[in-house]
C-alpha cells in the first residue's frame, strides 16, 4: 500500500478540522490530519497571564502586513486544536435570522445558501459533543433547538449575579453564556474544571476546556485508521492536468519537503491561512488561485467589530470566572434604532498584568492593578459586513497581507451607548451603602479599546459558500465549485458573520459536511467492492 496515500486528508486540527476528523474516524477510512503546530506543552505557564498575555508565549511569531505594508503580528495560535486551545469556549448558535438577508445600518448582511433548520440538528450534536453547559429559553433571540443542553448553565458569581439582577430589573433579559467547560458544580471534588480565572485566552492546564484537541482530535486518534502529523506546514496543493482534482499535498516538515496524496482533501487552516493556501496553489488551470475562478478567494474577510470595555466602580469585582453573563436584547435593534447592534458579554477577568500588555489609558486616580480589581470587563460584538476589498492577499515573498477597513460601525457605537446607560442605572451596592452607590454611578468610567486588526480571533468569510459559482468558491456542501475533491470546513465558508462567537457554527458545519463526505466515501467504497466482485466474476 502507498503509505503516503489516504482516503481523506484534513489540513488543520482546529474547530473545523478537528471536529471533522472526529466525525470521519469511525468510518474506517484512512484519514490523515496535517497540522503545522505541535501539542501545547502542559506547564504552569498555561495559566500565567504574564506568559500568555504579556510575553505572548503561545502566539505565532509570524508577521503579516496590513494594506499599507506595515508589519502586523497576528494574535493567532498554531497548535493541535487550533485556536480552540485558547478560546473562551462561549459556544453560541447563530440566530435563525442570521441565515437570511438582514438589513444593517451600514448595508446588507447576505443570506446563507442553507437555512437554520438544515444546521439545527448539527448544532445540537455539536453542543452535546463539546459538552456545552447552558440554559434554554432565557436568551430572547435564541433560535429553536431540538434538544436541551446536557449540562446545566455555569452559575454566576455574586458580582455578576448582582449585575444580572440589575439588568433584569431594568427590563432586559440577561442569560447564562453557553460554555464548553467541564465544570460539575454539584460535585466540585470530582469536577475536571476547577473554575479558575485563566480560561479565556489560555490553554487549560487540566484539559477541562472543551477544545478541539481534547474533545475531537485525541479521541479520533484512538482509531487505527487516523494519523496525525504535527509540525506539518502545508505549502501548496497541486491538481491533475484537468484541474478538477487535487492530487498532491505539499508539506514542509523539519525543513524537509514531503508529499501526501488523498482522494479527498479538506482545507481547514483558519479563514486567513486557508485563503492564503489556495492563493499559493495557483497554477495554469487555476491562475488566480486554486478554486478561484470567481475571484472571491481571500475576499470578504470579516472578523467582527469587537470592543473590550471596562466598567470601573468603587466596588471591587472579586469574580474569578467572569464569562457567565450575556445580553442579546439589542442584537436586532431596539425601539429607537431598528437596525442590528450586537451582543454583550464578558471576557475573562482582566488583571493588572494583562492590562499592562494592552496599555489602556489609565483612569485618573487608578493604577492598572486597581483597575483590574474593580472592573467589569465586557466584550461587545457587532457584525461587520462582507466587503470584497477586505481581503487576504500574498505579497511578492508569499507573505500574508490583510487589508481591512472597518464598516457598519454605527450599530456598535449604539451598543456601547446602551451598555453605558445600563451601567449608569445600576442599583445601590448592598455592601457600601449610599456612598458606594454614589461612587458606583459617579465614578463609573468606561475605558474603551477597539480590538485592532491583529486581533483575528473571529476571522471568517474568505472562501464563502453559495449556490452561484460566480459569487462563491464553495457549493452548499462546502466543496469547491471547481475542484471535485476539495472541501473547506473552517470559518472561511461564512457568507456573513452574525454577531455571536463563531466556533459552534464551525463545529456544527464540520459535522454536516462530515456526513456529506461519509456518504461520498460509502458510495465509493461500495463501488470498489462491486468492481472487485465484478472483476472476480469475470
Ligand atoms: C483568545 C481567543 C478567544 C476566543 N474565544 C472564543 C469563544 O469564546 N467562542 C467562540 O466561538 N470562538 C472563540 N474564539 C474563536 C475560535 O477559537 C475560532 O473561531 C475557531 O477556533 C476557528 O476555527 P477554525 O477551524 O476556523 O480555525 P483554527 O481553530 O484556528 O484552526 C486552524 C488550524 O490550522 C492550522 N494551520 C494553519 N495553517 C496551516 C497550514 N498551512 N498547514 C497546516 N496547518 C495549518 C493551525 O495551526 C490551526 O491548528 C476565540 C479565539 C481566540 C484566539
Ligand atoms: S479549569 Fe476550567 S476555568 Fe480553568 S482553564 Fe480549565 S476549563 Fe477553564
PDB file of N, CA and C in Angstrom, residues 354-430:
ATOM      1  N   UNK A 354      -2.253  41.757  32.704  1.00  0.00           N
ATOM      2  CA  UNK A 354      -2.818  41.734  31.347  1.00  0.00           C
ATOM      3  C   UNK A 354      -3.006  43.149  30.823  1.00  0.00           C
ATOM      4  N   UNK A 355      -3.483  44.027  31.687  1.00  0.00           N
ATOM      5  CA  UNK A 355      -3.723  45.396  31.246  1.00  0.00           C
ATOM      6  C   UNK A 355      -2.427  46.071  30.817  1.00  0.00           C
ATOM      7  N   UNK A 356      -1.319  45.685  31.426  1.00  0.00           N
ATOM      8  CA  UNK A 356      -0.056  46.314  31.054  1.00  0.00           C
ATOM      9  C   UNK A 356       0.332  45.940  29.620  1.00  0.00           C
ATOM     10  N   UNK A 357      -0.156  44.811  29.134  1.00  0.00           N
ATOM     11  CA  UNK A 357       0.138  44.416  27.751  1.00  0.00           C
ATOM     12  C   UNK A 357      -0.676  45.245  26.765  1.00  0.00           C
ATOM     13  N   UNK A 358      -1.953  45.449  27.079  1.00  0.00           N
ATOM     14  CA  UNK A 358      -2.811  46.204  26.162  1.00  0.00           C
ATOM     15  C   UNK A 358      -2.629  47.694  26.335  1.00  0.00           C
ATOM     16  N   UNK A 359      -2.043  48.099  27.476  1.00  0.00           N
ATOM     17  CA  UNK A 359      -1.818  49.510  27.804  1.00  0.00           C
ATOM     18  C   UNK A 359      -3.036  50.399  27.539  1.00  0.00           C
ATOM     19  N   UNK A 360      -4.178  50.121  28.198  1.00  0.00           N
ATOM     20  CA  UNK A 360      -5.301  51.037  28.029  1.00  0.00           C
ATOM     21  C   UNK A 360      -4.978  52.345  28.733  1.00  0.00           C
ATOM     22  N   UNK A 361      -5.670  53.401  28.380  1.00  0.00           N
ATOM     23  CA  UNK A 361      -5.479  54.667  29.082  1.00  0.00           C
ATOM     24  C   UNK A 361      -5.761  54.416  30.560  1.00  0.00           C
ATOM     25  N   UNK A 362      -4.892  54.903  31.423  1.00  0.00           N
ATOM     26  CA  UNK A 362      -5.113  54.689  32.854  1.00  0.00           C
ATOM     27  C   UNK A 362      -6.085  55.747  33.349  1.00  0.00           C
ATOM     28  N   UNK A 363      -7.142  55.277  34.001  1.00  0.00           N
ATOM     29  CA  UNK A 363      -8.130  56.214  34.511  1.00  0.00           C
ATOM     30  C   UNK A 363      -7.493  57.039  35.623  1.00  0.00           C
ATOM     31  N   UNK A 364      -7.804  58.354  35.697  1.00  0.00           N
ATOM     32  CA  UNK A 364      -7.183  59.202  36.723  1.00  0.00           C
ATOM     33  C   UNK A 364      -7.426  58.639  38.118  1.00  0.00           C
ATOM     34  N   UNK A 365      -6.373  58.588  38.931  1.00  0.00           N
ATOM     35  CA  UNK A 365      -6.514  58.102  40.291  1.00  0.00           C
ATOM     36  C   UNK A 365      -6.469  56.587  40.408  1.00  0.00           C
ATOM     37  N   UNK A 366      -6.272  55.880  39.306  1.00  0.00           N
ATOM     38  CA  UNK A 366      -6.263  54.420  39.354  1.00  0.00           C
ATOM     39  C   UNK A 366      -4.906  53.905  38.895  1.00  0.00           C
ATOM     40  N   UNK A 367      -4.499  52.769  39.438  1.00  0.00           N
ATOM     41  CA  UNK A 367      -3.362  52.061  38.863  1.00  0.00           C
ATOM     42  C   UNK A 367      -3.954  50.927  38.024  1.00  0.00           C
ATOM     43  N   UNK A 368      -3.122  50.322  37.187  1.00  0.00           N
ATOM     44  CA  UNK A 368      -3.626  49.213  36.378  1.00  0.00           C
ATOM     45  C   UNK A 368      -4.110  48.083  37.281  1.00  0.00           C
ATOM     46  N   UNK A 369      -3.342  47.864  38.340  1.00  0.00           N
ATOM     47  CA  UNK A 369      -3.683  46.783  39.268  1.00  0.00           C
ATOM     48  C   UNK A 369      -5.050  47.028  39.898  1.00  0.00           C
ATOM     49  N   UNK A 370      -5.261  48.271  40.308  1.00  0.00           N
ATOM     50  CA  UNK A 370      -6.527  48.634  40.939  1.00  0.00           C
ATOM     51  C   UNK A 370      -7.678  48.551  39.933  1.00  0.00           C
ATOM     52  N   UNK A 371      -7.387  48.997  38.726  1.00  0.00           N
ATOM     53  CA  UNK A 371      -8.422  48.904  37.684  1.00  0.00           C
ATOM     54  C   UNK A 371      -8.839  47.450  37.489  1.00  0.00           C
ATOM     55  N   UNK A 372      -7.830  46.577  37.458  1.00  0.00           N
ATOM     56  CA  UNK A 372      -8.123  45.151  37.280  1.00  0.00           C
ATOM     57  C   UNK A 372      -8.990  44.598  38.392  1.00  0.00           C
ATOM     58  N   UNK A 373      -8.794  45.121  39.607  1.00  0.00           N
ATOM     59  CA  UNK A 373      -9.563  44.587  40.738  1.00  0.00           C
ATOM     60  C   UNK A 373     -10.989  45.132  40.793  1.00  0.00           C
ATOM     61  N   UNK A 374     -11.206  46.259  40.147  1.00  0.00           N
ATOM     62  CA  UNK A 374     -12.516  46.914  40.248  1.00  0.00           C
ATOM     63  C   UNK A 374     -13.333  46.893  38.959  1.00  0.00           C
ATOM     64  N   UNK A 375     -12.818  46.271  37.949  1.00  0.00           N
ATOM     65  CA  UNK A 375     -13.521  46.395  36.667  1.00  0.00           C
ATOM     66  C   UNK A 375     -14.466  45.229  36.406  1.00  0.00           C
ATOM     67  N   UNK A 376     -15.512  45.533  35.679  1.00  0.00           N
ATOM     68  CA  UNK A 376     -16.302  44.512  34.989  1.00  0.00           C
ATOM     69  C   UNK A 376     -15.838  44.609  33.543  1.00  0.00           C
ATOM     70  N   UNK A 377     -15.455  43.479  32.965  1.00  0.00           N
ATOM     71  CA  UNK A 377     -14.736  43.542  31.687  1.00  0.00           C
ATOM     72  C   UNK A 377     -15.613  42.979  30.565  1.00  0.00           C
ATOM     73  N   UNK A 378     -16.196  43.884  29.828  1.00  0.00           N
ATOM     74  CA  UNK A 378     -17.182  43.475  28.832  1.00  0.00           C
ATOM     75  C   UNK A 378     -16.548  43.206  27.478  1.00  0.00           C
ATOM     76  N   UNK A 379     -17.200  42.335  26.743  1.00  0.00           N
ATOM     77  CA  UNK A 379     -16.828  42.010  25.371  1.00  0.00           C
ATOM     78  C   UNK A 379     -18.050  42.304  24.516  1.00  0.00           C
ATOM     79  N   UNK A 380     -17.928  43.248  23.621  1.00  0.00           N
ATOM     80  CA  UNK A 380     -19.060  43.616  22.768  1.00  0.00           C
ATOM     81  C   UNK A 380     -18.769  43.198  21.330  1.00  0.00           C
ATOM     82  N   UNK A 381     -19.724  42.543  20.715  1.00  0.00           N
ATOM     83  CA  UNK A 381     -19.534  42.075  19.338  1.00  0.00           C
ATOM     84  C   UNK A 381     -20.650  42.597  18.450  1.00  0.00           C
ATOM     85  N   UNK A 382     -20.276  43.215  17.344  1.00  0.00           N
ATOM     86  CA  UNK A 382     -21.251  43.582  16.321  1.00  0.00           C
ATOM     87  C   UNK A 382     -20.795  42.980  15.005  1.00  0.00           C
ATOM     88  N   UNK A 383     -21.723  42.920  14.085  1.00  0.00           N
ATOM     89  CA  UNK A 383     -21.417  42.281  12.806  1.00  0.00           C
ATOM     90  C   UNK A 383     -20.698  43.263  11.878  1.00  0.00           C
ATOM     91  N   UNK A 384     -19.591  42.827  11.296  1.00  0.00           N
ATOM     92  CA  UNK A 384     -19.022  43.598  10.189  1.00  0.00           C
ATOM     93  C   UNK A 384     -19.526  42.953   8.904  1.00  0.00           C
ATOM     94  N   UNK A 385     -19.672  43.746   7.863  1.00  0.00           N
ATOM     95  CA  UNK A 385     -20.300  43.249   6.643  1.00  0.00           C
ATOM     96  C   UNK A 385     -19.242  42.812   5.640  1.00  0.00           C
ATOM     97  N   UNK A 386     -19.581  41.830   4.803  1.00  0.00           N
ATOM     98  CA  UNK A 386     -18.587  41.315   3.850  1.00  0.00           C
ATOM     99  C   UNK A 386     -18.317  42.315   2.735  1.00  0.00           C
ATOM    100  N   UNK A 387     -17.123  42.840   2.721  1.00  0.00           N
ATOM    101  CA  UNK A 387     -16.704  43.818   1.714  1.00  0.00           C
ATOM    102  C   UNK A 387     -15.625  43.142   0.875  1.00  0.00           C
ATOM    103  N   UNK A 388     -15.810  43.078  -0.453  1.00  0.00           N
ATOM    104  CA  UNK A 388     -14.812  42.375  -1.275  1.00  0.00           C
ATOM    105  C   UNK A 388     -13.406  42.963  -1.159  1.00  0.00           C
ATOM    106  N   UNK A 389     -13.323  44.242  -0.758  1.00  0.00           N
ATOM    107  CA  UNK A 389     -11.988  44.855  -0.640  1.00  0.00           C
ATOM    108  C   UNK A 389     -11.320  44.517   0.696  1.00  0.00           C
ATOM    109  N   UNK A 390     -12.060  43.976   1.635  1.00  0.00           N
ATOM    110  CA  UNK A 390     -11.445  43.477   2.876  1.00  0.00           C
ATOM    111  C   UNK A 390     -10.969  42.063   2.594  1.00  0.00           C
ATOM    112  N   UNK A 391      -9.673  41.910   2.496  1.00  0.00           N
ATOM    113  CA  UNK A 391      -9.229  40.655   1.881  1.00  0.00           C
ATOM    114  C   UNK A 391      -7.830  40.211   2.300  1.00  0.00           C
ATOM    115  N   UNK A 392      -7.603  38.925   2.053  1.00  0.00           N
ATOM    116  CA  UNK A 392      -6.281  38.314   2.240  1.00  0.00           C
ATOM    117  C   UNK A 392      -5.628  38.215   0.865  1.00  0.00           C
ATOM    118  N   UNK A 393      -4.418  38.715   0.764  1.00  0.00           N
ATOM    119  CA  UNK A 393      -3.634  38.515  -0.461  1.00  0.00           C
ATOM    120  C   UNK A 393      -2.230  38.074  -0.039  1.00  0.00           C
ATOM    121  N   UNK A 394      -1.388  37.824  -1.009  1.00  0.00           N
ATOM    122  CA  UNK A 394       0.006  37.451  -0.708  1.00  0.00           C
ATOM    123  C   UNK A 394       0.930  38.506  -1.291  1.00  0.00           C
ATOM    124  N   UNK A 395       2.004  38.817  -0.573  1.00  0.00           N
ATOM    125  CA  UNK A 395       2.969  39.743  -1.169  1.00  0.00           C
ATOM    126  C   UNK A 395       3.956  38.964  -2.035  1.00  0.00           C
ATOM    127  N   UNK A 396       4.937  39.649  -2.563  1.00  0.00           N
ATOM    128  CA  UNK A 396       5.863  39.008  -3.502  1.00  0.00           C
ATOM    129  C   UNK A 396       6.607  37.831  -2.876  1.00  0.00           C
ATOM    130  N   UNK A 397       6.802  37.901  -1.550  1.00  0.00           N
ATOM    131  CA  UNK A 397       7.508  36.801  -0.868  1.00  0.00           C
ATOM    132  C   UNK A 397       6.544  35.720  -0.392  1.00  0.00           C
ATOM    133  N   UNK A 398       5.301  35.823  -0.776  1.00  0.00           N
ATOM    134  CA  UNK A 398       4.324  34.809  -0.366  1.00  0.00           C
ATOM    135  C   UNK A 398       3.787  35.039   1.029  1.00  0.00           C
ATOM    136  N   UNK A 399       4.104  36.225   1.611  1.00  0.00           N
ATOM    137  CA  UNK A 399       3.630  36.505   2.964  1.00  0.00           C
ATOM    138  C   UNK A 399       2.201  37.045   2.956  1.00  0.00           C
ATOM    139  N   UNK A 400       1.485  36.794   4.043  1.00  0.00           N
ATOM    140  CA  UNK A 400       0.078  37.200   4.101  1.00  0.00           C
ATOM    141  C   UNK A 400      -0.052  38.711   4.241  1.00  0.00           C
ATOM    142  N   UNK A 401      -0.944  39.279   3.442  1.00  0.00           N
ATOM    143  CA  UNK A 401      -1.314  40.693   3.575  1.00  0.00           C
ATOM    144  C   UNK A 401      -2.795  40.734   3.910  1.00  0.00           C
ATOM    145  N   UNK A 402      -3.124  41.414   4.993  1.00  0.00           N
ATOM    146  CA  UNK A 402      -4.523  41.501   5.413  1.00  0.00           C
ATOM    147  C   UNK A 402      -4.982  42.949   5.259  1.00  0.00           C
ATOM    148  N   UNK A 403      -5.889  43.153   4.328  1.00  0.00           N
ATOM    149  CA  UNK A 403      -6.417  44.505   4.083  1.00  0.00           C
ATOM    150  C   UNK A 403      -7.810  44.579   4.673  1.00  0.00           C
ATOM    151  N   UNK A 404      -8.025  45.574   5.498  1.00  0.00           N
ATOM    152  CA  UNK A 404      -9.321  45.620   6.183  1.00  0.00           C
ATOM    153  C   UNK A 404      -9.689  47.048   6.517  1.00  0.00           C
ATOM    154  N   UNK A 405     -10.893  47.424   6.141  1.00  0.00           N
ATOM    155  CA  UNK A 405     -11.426  48.729   6.549  1.00  0.00           C
ATOM    156  C   UNK A 405     -12.722  48.440   7.283  1.00  0.00           C
ATOM    157  N   UNK A 406     -12.816  48.949   8.486  1.00  0.00           N
ATOM    158  CA  UNK A 406     -13.983  48.690   9.324  1.00  0.00           C
ATOM    159  C   UNK A 406     -15.246  49.266   8.676  1.00  0.00           C
ATOM    160  N   UNK A 407     -16.349  48.539   8.782  1.00  0.00           N
ATOM    161  CA  UNK A 407     -17.615  49.085   8.268  1.00  0.00           C
ATOM    162  C   UNK A 407     -18.723  48.848   9.293  1.00  0.00           C
ATOM    163  N   UNK A 408     -19.877  49.374   9.033  1.00  0.00           N
ATOM    164  CA  UNK A 408     -21.079  49.107   9.849  1.00  0.00           C
ATOM    165  C   UNK A 408     -20.884  49.481  11.318  1.00  0.00           C
ATOM    166  N   UNK A 409     -20.209  50.599  11.572  1.00  0.00           N
ATOM    167  CA  UNK A 409     -19.833  50.927  12.954  1.00  0.00           C
ATOM    168  C   UNK A 409     -20.940  51.543  13.803  1.00  0.00           C
ATOM    169  N   UNK A 410     -21.958  52.104  13.132  1.00  0.00           N
ATOM    170  CA  UNK A 410     -22.944  52.858  13.895  1.00  0.00           C
ATOM    171  C   UNK A 410     -23.663  51.967  14.934  1.00  0.00           C
ATOM    172  N   UNK A 411     -24.026  50.759  14.507  1.00  0.00           N
ATOM    173  CA  UNK A 411     -24.701  49.834  15.428  1.00  0.00           C
ATOM    174  C   UNK A 411     -23.823  49.552  16.642  1.00  0.00           C
ATOM    175  N   UNK A 412     -22.521  49.409  16.410  1.00  0.00           N
ATOM    176  CA  UNK A 412     -21.604  49.110  17.517  1.00  0.00           C
ATOM    177  C   UNK A 412     -21.533  50.296  18.480  1.00  0.00           C
ATOM    178  N   UNK A 413     -21.467  51.501  17.914  1.00  0.00           N
ATOM    179  CA  UNK A 413     -21.438  52.695  18.778  1.00  0.00           C
ATOM    180  C   UNK A 413     -22.698  52.742  19.641  1.00  0.00           C
ATOM    181  N   UNK A 414     -23.815  52.410  19.025  1.00  0.00           N
ATOM    182  CA  UNK A 414     -25.072  52.453  19.785  1.00  0.00           C
ATOM    183  C   UNK A 414     -25.130  51.348  20.835  1.00  0.00           C
ATOM    184  N   UNK A 415     -24.493  50.223  20.540  1.00  0.00           N
ATOM    185  CA  UNK A 415     -24.449  49.139  21.526  1.00  0.00           C
ATOM    186  C   UNK A 415     -23.643  49.588  22.749  1.00  0.00           C
ATOM    187  N   UNK A 416     -22.537  50.265  22.493  1.00  0.00           N
ATOM    188  CA  UNK A 416     -21.718  50.776  23.599  1.00  0.00           C
ATOM    189  C   UNK A 416     -22.536  51.775  24.425  1.00  0.00           C
ATOM    190  N   UNK A 417     -23.275  52.624  23.735  1.00  0.00           N
ATOM    191  CA  UNK A 417     -24.096  53.624  24.450  1.00  0.00           C
ATOM    192  C   UNK A 417     -25.147  52.916  25.308  1.00  0.00           C
ATOM    193  N   UNK A 418     -25.705  51.827  24.791  1.00  0.00           N
ATOM    194  CA  UNK A 418     -26.701  51.059  25.558  1.00  0.00           C
ATOM    195  C   UNK A 418     -26.070  50.513  26.838  1.00  0.00           C
ATOM    196  N   UNK A 419     -24.872  49.948  26.694  1.00  0.00           N
ATOM    197  CA  UNK A 419     -24.202  49.386  27.867  1.00  0.00           C
ATOM    198  C   UNK A 419     -23.907  50.494  28.875  1.00  0.00           C
ATOM    199  N   UNK A 420     -23.427  51.607  28.375  1.00  0.00           N
ATOM    200  CA  UNK A 420     -23.138  52.726  29.279  1.00  0.00           C
ATOM    201  C   UNK A 420     -24.374  53.113  30.061  1.00  0.00           C
ATOM    202  N   UNK A 421     -25.475  53.211  29.351  1.00  0.00           N
ATOM    203  CA  UNK A 421     -26.713  53.627  30.001  1.00  0.00           C
ATOM    204  C   UNK A 421     -27.153  52.584  31.042  1.00  0.00           C
ATOM    205  N   UNK A 422     -27.039  51.313  30.686  1.00  0.00           N
ATOM    206  CA  UNK A 422     -27.425  50.270  31.652  1.00  0.00           C
ATOM    207  C   UNK A 422     -26.548  50.328  32.892  1.00  0.00           C
ATOM    208  N   UNK A 423     -25.248  50.544  32.694  1.00  0.00           N
ATOM    209  CA  UNK A 423     -24.336  50.566  33.831  1.00  0.00           C
ATOM    210  C   UNK A 423     -24.626  51.757  34.743  1.00  0.00           C
ATOM    211  N   UNK A 424     -25.007  52.864  34.130  1.00  0.00           N
ATOM    212  CA  UNK A 424     -25.280  54.045  34.948  1.00  0.00           C
ATOM    213  C   UNK A 424     -26.562  53.909  35.747  1.00  0.00           C
ATOM    214  N   UNK A 425     -27.408  52.973  35.330  1.00  0.00           N
ATOM    215  CA  UNK A 425     -28.683  52.812  36.043  1.00  0.00           C
ATOM    216  C   UNK A 425     -28.656  51.641  37.025  1.00  0.00           C
ATOM    217  N   UNK A 426     -27.438  51.183  37.356  1.00  0.00           N
ATOM    218  CA  UNK A 426     -27.349  50.088  38.330  1.00  0.00           C
ATOM    219  C   UNK A 426     -27.910  50.517  39.680  1.00  0.00           C
ATOM    220  N   UNK A 427     -28.362  49.524  40.451  1.00  0.00           N
ATOM    221  CA  UNK A 427     -28.944  49.870  41.749  1.00  0.00           C
ATOM    222  C   UNK A 427     -27.831  50.062  42.799  1.00  0.00           C
ATOM    223  N   UNK A 428     -28.229  50.491  43.990  1.00  0.00           N
ATOM    224  CA  UNK A 428     -27.275  50.725  45.075  1.00  0.00           C
ATOM    225  C   UNK A 428     -26.524  49.448  45.425  1.00  0.00           C
ATOM    226  N   UNK A 429     -25.267  49.620  45.780  1.00  0.00           N
ATOM    227  CA  UNK A 429     -24.466  48.482  46.204  1.00  0.00           C
ATOM    228  C   UNK A 429     -24.823  48.129  47.640  1.00  0.00           C
ATOM    229  N   UNK A 430     -25.124  46.860  47.880  1.00  0.00           N
ATOM    230  CA  UNK A 430     -25.565  46.440  49.210  1.00  0.00           C
ATOM    231  C   UNK A 430     -24.425  46.474  50.226  1.00  0.00           C
TER     232      UNK A 430
END
